[in-house]
CSV table of N, CA, C and O in Angstrom, one decimal:
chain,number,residue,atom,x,y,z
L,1,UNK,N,123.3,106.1,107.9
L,1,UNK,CA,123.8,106.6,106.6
L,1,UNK,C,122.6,106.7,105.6
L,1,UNK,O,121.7,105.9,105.7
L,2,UNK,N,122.7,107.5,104.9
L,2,UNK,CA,121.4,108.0,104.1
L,2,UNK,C,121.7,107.6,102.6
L,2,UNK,O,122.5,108.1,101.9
L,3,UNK,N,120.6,106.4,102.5
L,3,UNK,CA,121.3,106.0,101.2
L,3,UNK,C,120.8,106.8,99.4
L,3,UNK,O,121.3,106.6,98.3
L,4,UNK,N,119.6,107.7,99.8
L,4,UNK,CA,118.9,108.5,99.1
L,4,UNK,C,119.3,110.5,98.9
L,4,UNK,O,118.6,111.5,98.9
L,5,UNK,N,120.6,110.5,98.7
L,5,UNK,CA,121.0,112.0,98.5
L,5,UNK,C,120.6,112.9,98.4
L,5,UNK,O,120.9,114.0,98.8
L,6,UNK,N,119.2,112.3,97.2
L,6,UNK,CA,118.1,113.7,96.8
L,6,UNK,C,117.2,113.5,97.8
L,6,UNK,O,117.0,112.4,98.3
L,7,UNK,N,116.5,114.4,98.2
L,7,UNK,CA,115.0,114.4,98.9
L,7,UNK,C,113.8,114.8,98.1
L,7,UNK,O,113.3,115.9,98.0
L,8,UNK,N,113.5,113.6,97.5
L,8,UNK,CA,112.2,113.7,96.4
L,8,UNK,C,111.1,114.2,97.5
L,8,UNK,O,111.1,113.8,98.7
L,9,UNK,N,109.9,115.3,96.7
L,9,UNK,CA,108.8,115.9,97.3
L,9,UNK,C,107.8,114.3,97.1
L,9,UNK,O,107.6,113.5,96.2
L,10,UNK,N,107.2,114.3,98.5
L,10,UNK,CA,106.2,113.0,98.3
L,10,UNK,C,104.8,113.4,97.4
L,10,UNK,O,104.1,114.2,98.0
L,11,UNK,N,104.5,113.1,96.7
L,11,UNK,CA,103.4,113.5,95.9
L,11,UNK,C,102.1,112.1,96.3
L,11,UNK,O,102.2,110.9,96.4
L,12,UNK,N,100.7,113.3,96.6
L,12,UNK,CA,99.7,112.2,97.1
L,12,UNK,C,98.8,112.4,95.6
L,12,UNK,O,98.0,113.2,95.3
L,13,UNK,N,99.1,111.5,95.0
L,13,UNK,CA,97.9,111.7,93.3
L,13,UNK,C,96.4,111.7,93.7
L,13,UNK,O,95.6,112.3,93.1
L,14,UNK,N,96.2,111.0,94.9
L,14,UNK,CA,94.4,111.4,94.6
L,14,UNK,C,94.7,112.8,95.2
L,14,UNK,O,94.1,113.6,94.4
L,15,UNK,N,95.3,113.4,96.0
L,15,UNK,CA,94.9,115.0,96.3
L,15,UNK,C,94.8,115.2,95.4
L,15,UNK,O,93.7,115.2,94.9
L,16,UNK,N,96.4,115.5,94.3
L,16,UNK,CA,96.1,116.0,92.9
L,16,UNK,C,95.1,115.8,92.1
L,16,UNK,O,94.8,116.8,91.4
L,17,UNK,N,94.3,114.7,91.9
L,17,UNK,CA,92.9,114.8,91.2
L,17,UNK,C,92.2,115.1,91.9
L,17,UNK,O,91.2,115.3,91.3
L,18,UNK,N,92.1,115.3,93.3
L,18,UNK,CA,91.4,115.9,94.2
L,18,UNK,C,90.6,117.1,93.7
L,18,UNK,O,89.4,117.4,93.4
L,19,UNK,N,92.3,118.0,94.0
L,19,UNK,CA,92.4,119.2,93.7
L,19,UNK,C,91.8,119.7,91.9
L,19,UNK,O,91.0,120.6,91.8
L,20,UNK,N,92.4,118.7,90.7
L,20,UNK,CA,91.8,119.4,89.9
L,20,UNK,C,90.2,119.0,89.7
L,20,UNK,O,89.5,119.7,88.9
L,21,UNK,N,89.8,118.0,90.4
L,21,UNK,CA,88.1,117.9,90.4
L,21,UNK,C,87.6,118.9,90.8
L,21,UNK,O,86.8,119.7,90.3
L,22,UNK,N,88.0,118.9,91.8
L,22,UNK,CA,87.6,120.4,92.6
L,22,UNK,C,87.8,122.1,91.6
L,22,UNK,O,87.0,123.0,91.7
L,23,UNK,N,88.5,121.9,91.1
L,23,UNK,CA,88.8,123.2,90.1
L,23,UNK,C,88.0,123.2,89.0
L,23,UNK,O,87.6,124.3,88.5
L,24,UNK,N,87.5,122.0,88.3
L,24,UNK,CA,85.9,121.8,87.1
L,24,UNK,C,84.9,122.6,87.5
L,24,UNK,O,84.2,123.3,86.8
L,25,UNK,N,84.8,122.5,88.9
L,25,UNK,CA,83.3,123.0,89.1
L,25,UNK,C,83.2,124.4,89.9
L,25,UNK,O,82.2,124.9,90.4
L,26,UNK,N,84.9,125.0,89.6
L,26,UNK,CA,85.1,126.3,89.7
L,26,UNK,C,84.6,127.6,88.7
L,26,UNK,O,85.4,127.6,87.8
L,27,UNK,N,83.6,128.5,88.7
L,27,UNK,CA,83.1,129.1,87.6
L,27,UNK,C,84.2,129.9,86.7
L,27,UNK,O,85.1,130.6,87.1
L,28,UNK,N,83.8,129.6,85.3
L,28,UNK,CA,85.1,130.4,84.6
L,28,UNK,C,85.6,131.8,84.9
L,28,UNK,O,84.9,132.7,85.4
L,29,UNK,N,86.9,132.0,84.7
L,29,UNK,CA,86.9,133.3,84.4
L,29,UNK,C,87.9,133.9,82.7
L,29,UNK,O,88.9,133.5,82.1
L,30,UNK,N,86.9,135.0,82.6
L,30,UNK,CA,87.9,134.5,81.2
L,30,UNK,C,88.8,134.9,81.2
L,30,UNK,O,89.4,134.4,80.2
L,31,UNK,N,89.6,135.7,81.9
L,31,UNK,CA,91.1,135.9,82.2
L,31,UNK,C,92.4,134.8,82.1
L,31,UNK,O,93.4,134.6,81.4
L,32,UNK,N,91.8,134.5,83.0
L,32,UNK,CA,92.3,133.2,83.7
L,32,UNK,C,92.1,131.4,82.6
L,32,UNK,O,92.7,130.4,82.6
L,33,UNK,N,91.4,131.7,82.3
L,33,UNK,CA,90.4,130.4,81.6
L,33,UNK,C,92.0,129.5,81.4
L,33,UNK,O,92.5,128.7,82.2
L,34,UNK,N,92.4,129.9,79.9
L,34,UNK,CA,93.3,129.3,79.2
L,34,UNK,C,94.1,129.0,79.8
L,34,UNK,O,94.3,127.8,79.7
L,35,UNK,N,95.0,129.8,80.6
L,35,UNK,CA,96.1,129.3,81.8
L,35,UNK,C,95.7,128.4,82.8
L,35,UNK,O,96.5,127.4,82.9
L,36,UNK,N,94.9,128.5,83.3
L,36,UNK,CA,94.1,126.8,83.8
L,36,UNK,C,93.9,125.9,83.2
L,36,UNK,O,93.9,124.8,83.9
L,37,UNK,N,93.5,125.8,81.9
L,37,UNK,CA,92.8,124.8,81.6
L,37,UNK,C,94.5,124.2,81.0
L,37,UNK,O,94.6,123.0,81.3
L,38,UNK,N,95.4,124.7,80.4
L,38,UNK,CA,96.5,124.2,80.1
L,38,UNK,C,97.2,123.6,81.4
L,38,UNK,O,97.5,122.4,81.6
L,39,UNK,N,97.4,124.5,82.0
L,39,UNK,CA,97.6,123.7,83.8
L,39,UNK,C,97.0,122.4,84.1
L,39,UNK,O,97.7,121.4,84.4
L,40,UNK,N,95.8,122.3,84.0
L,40,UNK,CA,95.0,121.5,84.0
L,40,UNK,C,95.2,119.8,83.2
L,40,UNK,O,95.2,118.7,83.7
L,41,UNK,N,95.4,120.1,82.0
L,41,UNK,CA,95.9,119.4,80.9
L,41,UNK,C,97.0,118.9,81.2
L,41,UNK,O,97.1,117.7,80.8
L,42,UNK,N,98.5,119.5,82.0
L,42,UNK,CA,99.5,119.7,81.9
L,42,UNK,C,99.7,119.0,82.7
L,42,UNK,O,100.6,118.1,82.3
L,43,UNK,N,99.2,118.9,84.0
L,43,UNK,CA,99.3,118.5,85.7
L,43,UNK,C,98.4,116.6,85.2
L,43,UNK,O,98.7,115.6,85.8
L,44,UNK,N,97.6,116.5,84.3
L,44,UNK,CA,96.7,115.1,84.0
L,44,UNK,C,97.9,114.2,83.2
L,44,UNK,O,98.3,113.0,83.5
L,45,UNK,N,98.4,115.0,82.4
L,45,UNK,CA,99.4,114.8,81.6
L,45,UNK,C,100.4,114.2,82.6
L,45,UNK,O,100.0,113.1,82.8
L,46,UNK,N,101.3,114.5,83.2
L,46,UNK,CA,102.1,114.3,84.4
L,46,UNK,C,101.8,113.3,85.1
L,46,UNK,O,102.7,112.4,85.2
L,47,UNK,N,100.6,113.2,85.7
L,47,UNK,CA,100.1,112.0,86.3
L,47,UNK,C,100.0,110.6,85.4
L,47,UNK,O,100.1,109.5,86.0
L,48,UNK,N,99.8,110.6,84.0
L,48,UNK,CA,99.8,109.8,83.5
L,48,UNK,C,100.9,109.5,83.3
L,48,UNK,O,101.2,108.3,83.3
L,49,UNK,N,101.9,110.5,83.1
L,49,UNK,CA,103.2,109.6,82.8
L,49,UNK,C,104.1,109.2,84.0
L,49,UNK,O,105.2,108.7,83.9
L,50,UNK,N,103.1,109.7,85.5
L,50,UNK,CA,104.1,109.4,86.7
L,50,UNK,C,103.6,107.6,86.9
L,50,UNK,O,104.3,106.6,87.3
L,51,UNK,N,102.2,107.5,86.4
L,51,UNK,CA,101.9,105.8,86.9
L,51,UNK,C,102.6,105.0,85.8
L,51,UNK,O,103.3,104.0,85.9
L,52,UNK,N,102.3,105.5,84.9
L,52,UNK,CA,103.9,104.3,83.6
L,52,UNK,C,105.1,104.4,84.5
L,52,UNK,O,105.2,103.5,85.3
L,53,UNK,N,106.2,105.4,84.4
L,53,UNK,CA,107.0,105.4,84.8
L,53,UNK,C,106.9,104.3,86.7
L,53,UNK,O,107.7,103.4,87.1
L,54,UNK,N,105.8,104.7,87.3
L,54,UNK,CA,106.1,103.6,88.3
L,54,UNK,C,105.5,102.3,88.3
L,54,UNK,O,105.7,101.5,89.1
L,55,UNK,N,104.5,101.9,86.9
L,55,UNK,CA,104.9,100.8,86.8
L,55,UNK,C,106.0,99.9,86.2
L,55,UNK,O,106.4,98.8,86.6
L,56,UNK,N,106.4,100.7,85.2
L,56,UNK,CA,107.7,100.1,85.1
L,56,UNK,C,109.0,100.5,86.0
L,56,UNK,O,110.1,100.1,85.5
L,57,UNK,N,109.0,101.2,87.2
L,57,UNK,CA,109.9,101.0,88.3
L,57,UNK,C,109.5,99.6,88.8
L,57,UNK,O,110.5,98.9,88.8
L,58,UNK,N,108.5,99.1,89.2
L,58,UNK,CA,107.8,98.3,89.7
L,58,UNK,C,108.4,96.7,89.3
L,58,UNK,O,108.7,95.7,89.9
L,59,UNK,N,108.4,97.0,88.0
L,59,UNK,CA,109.0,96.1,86.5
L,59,UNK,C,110.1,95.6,87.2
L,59,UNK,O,110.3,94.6,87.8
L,60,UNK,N,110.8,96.6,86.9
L,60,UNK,CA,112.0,96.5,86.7
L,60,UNK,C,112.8,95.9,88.7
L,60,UNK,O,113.6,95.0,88.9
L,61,UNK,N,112.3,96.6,89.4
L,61,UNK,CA,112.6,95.9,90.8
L,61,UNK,C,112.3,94.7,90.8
L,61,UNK,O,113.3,94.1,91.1
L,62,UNK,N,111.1,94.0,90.7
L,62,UNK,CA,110.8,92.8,90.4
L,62,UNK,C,112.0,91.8,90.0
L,62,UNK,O,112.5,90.9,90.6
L,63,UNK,N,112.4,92.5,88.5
L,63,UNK,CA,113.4,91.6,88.1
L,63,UNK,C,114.8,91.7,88.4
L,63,UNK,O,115.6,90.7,88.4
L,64,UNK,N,115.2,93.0,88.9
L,64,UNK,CA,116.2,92.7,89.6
L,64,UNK,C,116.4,92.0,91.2
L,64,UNK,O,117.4,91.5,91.7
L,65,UNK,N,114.7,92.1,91.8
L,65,UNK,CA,115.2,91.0,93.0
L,65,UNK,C,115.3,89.6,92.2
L,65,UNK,O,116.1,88.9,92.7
L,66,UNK,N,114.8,89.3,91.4
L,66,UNK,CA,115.1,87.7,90.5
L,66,UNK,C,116.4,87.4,90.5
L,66,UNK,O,117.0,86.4,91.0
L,67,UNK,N,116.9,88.4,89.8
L,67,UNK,CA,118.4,88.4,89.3
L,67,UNK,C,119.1,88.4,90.4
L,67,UNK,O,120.3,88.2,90.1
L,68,UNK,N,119.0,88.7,91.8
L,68,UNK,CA,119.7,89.2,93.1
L,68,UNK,C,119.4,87.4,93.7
L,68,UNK,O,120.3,86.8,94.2
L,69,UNK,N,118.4,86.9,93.6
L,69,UNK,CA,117.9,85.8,94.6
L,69,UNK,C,118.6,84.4,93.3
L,69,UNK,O,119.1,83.4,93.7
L,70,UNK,N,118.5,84.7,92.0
L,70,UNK,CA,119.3,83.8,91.0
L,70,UNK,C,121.2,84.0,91.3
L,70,UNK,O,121.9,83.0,91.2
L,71,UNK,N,121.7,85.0,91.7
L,71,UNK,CA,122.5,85.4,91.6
L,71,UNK,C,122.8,84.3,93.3
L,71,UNK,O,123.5,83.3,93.4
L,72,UNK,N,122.1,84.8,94.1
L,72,UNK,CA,122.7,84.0,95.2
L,72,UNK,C,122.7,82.7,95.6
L,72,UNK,O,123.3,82.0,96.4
L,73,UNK,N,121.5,82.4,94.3
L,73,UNK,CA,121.1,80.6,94.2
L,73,UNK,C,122.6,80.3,94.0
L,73,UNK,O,123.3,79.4,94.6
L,74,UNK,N,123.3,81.5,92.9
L,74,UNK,CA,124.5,80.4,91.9
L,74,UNK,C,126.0,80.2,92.8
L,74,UNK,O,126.9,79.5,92.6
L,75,UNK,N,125.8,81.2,93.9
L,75,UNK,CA,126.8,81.8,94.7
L,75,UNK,C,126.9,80.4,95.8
L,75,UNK,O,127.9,79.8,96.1
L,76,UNK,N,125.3,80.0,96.6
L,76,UNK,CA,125.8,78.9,97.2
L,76,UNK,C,125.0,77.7,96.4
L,76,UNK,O,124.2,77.0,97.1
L,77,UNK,N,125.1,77.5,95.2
L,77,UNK,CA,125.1,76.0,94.5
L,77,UNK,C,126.8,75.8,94.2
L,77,UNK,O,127.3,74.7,94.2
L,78,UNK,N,127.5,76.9,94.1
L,78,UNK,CA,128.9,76.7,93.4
L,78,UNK,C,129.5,76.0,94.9
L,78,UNK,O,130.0,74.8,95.1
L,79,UNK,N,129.4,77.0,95.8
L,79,UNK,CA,129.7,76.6,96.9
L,79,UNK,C,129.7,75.1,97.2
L,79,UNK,O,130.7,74.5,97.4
L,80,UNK,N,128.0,74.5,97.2
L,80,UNK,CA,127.9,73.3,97.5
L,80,UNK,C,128.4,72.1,96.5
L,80,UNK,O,128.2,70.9,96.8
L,81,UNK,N,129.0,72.7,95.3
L,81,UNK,CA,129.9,71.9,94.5
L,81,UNK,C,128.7,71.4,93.5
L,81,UNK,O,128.8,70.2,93.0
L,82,UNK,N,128.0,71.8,93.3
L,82,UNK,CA,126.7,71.6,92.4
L,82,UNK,C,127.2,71.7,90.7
L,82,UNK,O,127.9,72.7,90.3
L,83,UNK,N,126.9,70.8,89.9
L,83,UNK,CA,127.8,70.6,88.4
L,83,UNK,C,127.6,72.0,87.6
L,83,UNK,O,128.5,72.5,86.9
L,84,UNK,N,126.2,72.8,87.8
L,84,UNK,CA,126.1,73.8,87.0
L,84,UNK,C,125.6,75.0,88.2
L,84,UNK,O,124.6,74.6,88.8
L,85,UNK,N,125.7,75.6,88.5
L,85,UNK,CA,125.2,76.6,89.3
L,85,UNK,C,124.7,78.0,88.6
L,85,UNK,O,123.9,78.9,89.0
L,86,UNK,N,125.4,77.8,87.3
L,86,UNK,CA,125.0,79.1,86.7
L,86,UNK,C,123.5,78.6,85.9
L,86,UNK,O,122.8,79.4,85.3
L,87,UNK,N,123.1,77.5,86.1
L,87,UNK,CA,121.9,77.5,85.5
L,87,UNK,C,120.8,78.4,86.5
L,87,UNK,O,119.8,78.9,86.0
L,88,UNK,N,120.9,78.6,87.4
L,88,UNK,CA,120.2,79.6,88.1
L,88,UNK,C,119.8,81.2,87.6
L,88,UNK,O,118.7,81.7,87.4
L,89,UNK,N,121.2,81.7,87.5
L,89,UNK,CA,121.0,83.5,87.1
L,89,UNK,C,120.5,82.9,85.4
L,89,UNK,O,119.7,83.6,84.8
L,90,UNK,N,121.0,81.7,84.9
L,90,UNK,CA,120.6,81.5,83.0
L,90,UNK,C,118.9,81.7,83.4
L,90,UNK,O,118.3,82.7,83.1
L,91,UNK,N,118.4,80.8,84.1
L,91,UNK,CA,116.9,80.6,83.8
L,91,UNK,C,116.1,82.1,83.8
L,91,UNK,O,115.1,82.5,83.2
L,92,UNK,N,116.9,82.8,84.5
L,92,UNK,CA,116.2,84.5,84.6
L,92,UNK,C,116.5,85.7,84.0
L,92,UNK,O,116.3,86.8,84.3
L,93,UNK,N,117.1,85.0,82.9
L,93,UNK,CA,117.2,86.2,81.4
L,93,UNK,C,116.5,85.6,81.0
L,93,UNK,O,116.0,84.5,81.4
L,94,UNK,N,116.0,86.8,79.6
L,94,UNK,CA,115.1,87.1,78.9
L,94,UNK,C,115.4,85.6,77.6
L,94,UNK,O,114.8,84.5,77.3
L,95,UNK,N,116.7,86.2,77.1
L,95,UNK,CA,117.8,85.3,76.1
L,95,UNK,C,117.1,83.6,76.2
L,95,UNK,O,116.7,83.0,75.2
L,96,UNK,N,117.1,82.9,77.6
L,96,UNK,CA,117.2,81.7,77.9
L,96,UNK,C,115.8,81.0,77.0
L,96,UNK,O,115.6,80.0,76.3
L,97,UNK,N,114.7,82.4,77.3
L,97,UNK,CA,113.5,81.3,76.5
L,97,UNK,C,113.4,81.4,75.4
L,97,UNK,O,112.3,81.2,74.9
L,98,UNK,N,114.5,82.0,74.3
L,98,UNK,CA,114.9,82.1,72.9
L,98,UNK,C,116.1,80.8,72.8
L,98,UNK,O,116.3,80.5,71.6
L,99,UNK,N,116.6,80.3,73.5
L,99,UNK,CA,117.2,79.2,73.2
L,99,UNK,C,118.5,79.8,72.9
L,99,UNK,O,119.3,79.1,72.2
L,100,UNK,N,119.0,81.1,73.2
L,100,UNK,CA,120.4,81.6,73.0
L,100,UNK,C,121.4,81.3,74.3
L,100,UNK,O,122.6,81.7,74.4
L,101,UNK,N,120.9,80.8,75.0
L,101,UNK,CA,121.8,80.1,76.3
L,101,UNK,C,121.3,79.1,76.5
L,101,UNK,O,120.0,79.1,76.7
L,102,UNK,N,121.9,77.9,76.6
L,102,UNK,CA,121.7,77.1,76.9
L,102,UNK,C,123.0,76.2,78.2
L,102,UNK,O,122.7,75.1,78.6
C-alpha cells in the first residue's frame, strides 16, 4: 500500500547549483540577460527556502518521534501499574520547563 499519494519530483540541489554555476560563466546576451538573471535569483531564492523548510521538517520529526517513544513509555508504565505514567509524554512538552505542568 502506498502510503505517499503525491509523487514529489526528487530534486538533487548540488545539480541545481551545479547548473546555475555553470550558467555565470555563460557569456551575456542581452536579450536574454534579465530573464536569466531573475531565473537565476528566483531558483537561489527557492533553494534557500527549500533547506529552512527541511530543517524544520527535520525539527519537527524529531519531536514527534519523542512524543511517539513518551507516548509509549506512558502506555506500558500504566500497564505496569506505575503511580504516574503520564510523567513521560509531560517531560516532552515545551509547557513542562515553564513549570505549567507539573
Amino acid at each position: 500500500m502506498d502510503n505517499n499519494p503525491k509523487a514529489y519530483p526528487s530534486l538533487n540541489v548540488e545539480e541545481i547549483s551545479t547548473h546555475l554555476t555553470a550558467l555565470t560563466g555563460i557569456p551575456p546576451c542581452p536579450q536574454c540577460d534579465p530573464a536569466v538573471t531573475a531565473v537565476v535569483c528566483d531558483v537561489a531564492a527557492l533553494l534557500s527556502t527549500l533547506a529552512v523548510l527541511c530543517d524544520e521538517l527535520a525539527r519537527i520529526r524529531l519531536e514527534n518521534a519523542n512524543l511517539r517513544a513518551a507516548m509509549s513509555a506512558a502506555l506500558g508504565a500504566a500497564a505496569d501499574g506505575e503511580d504516574n505514567p503520564l510523567n513521560y509524554p509531560r517531560w516532552e512538552l515545551p509547557e513542562h520547563d515553564r513549570g505549567w505542568l507539573v
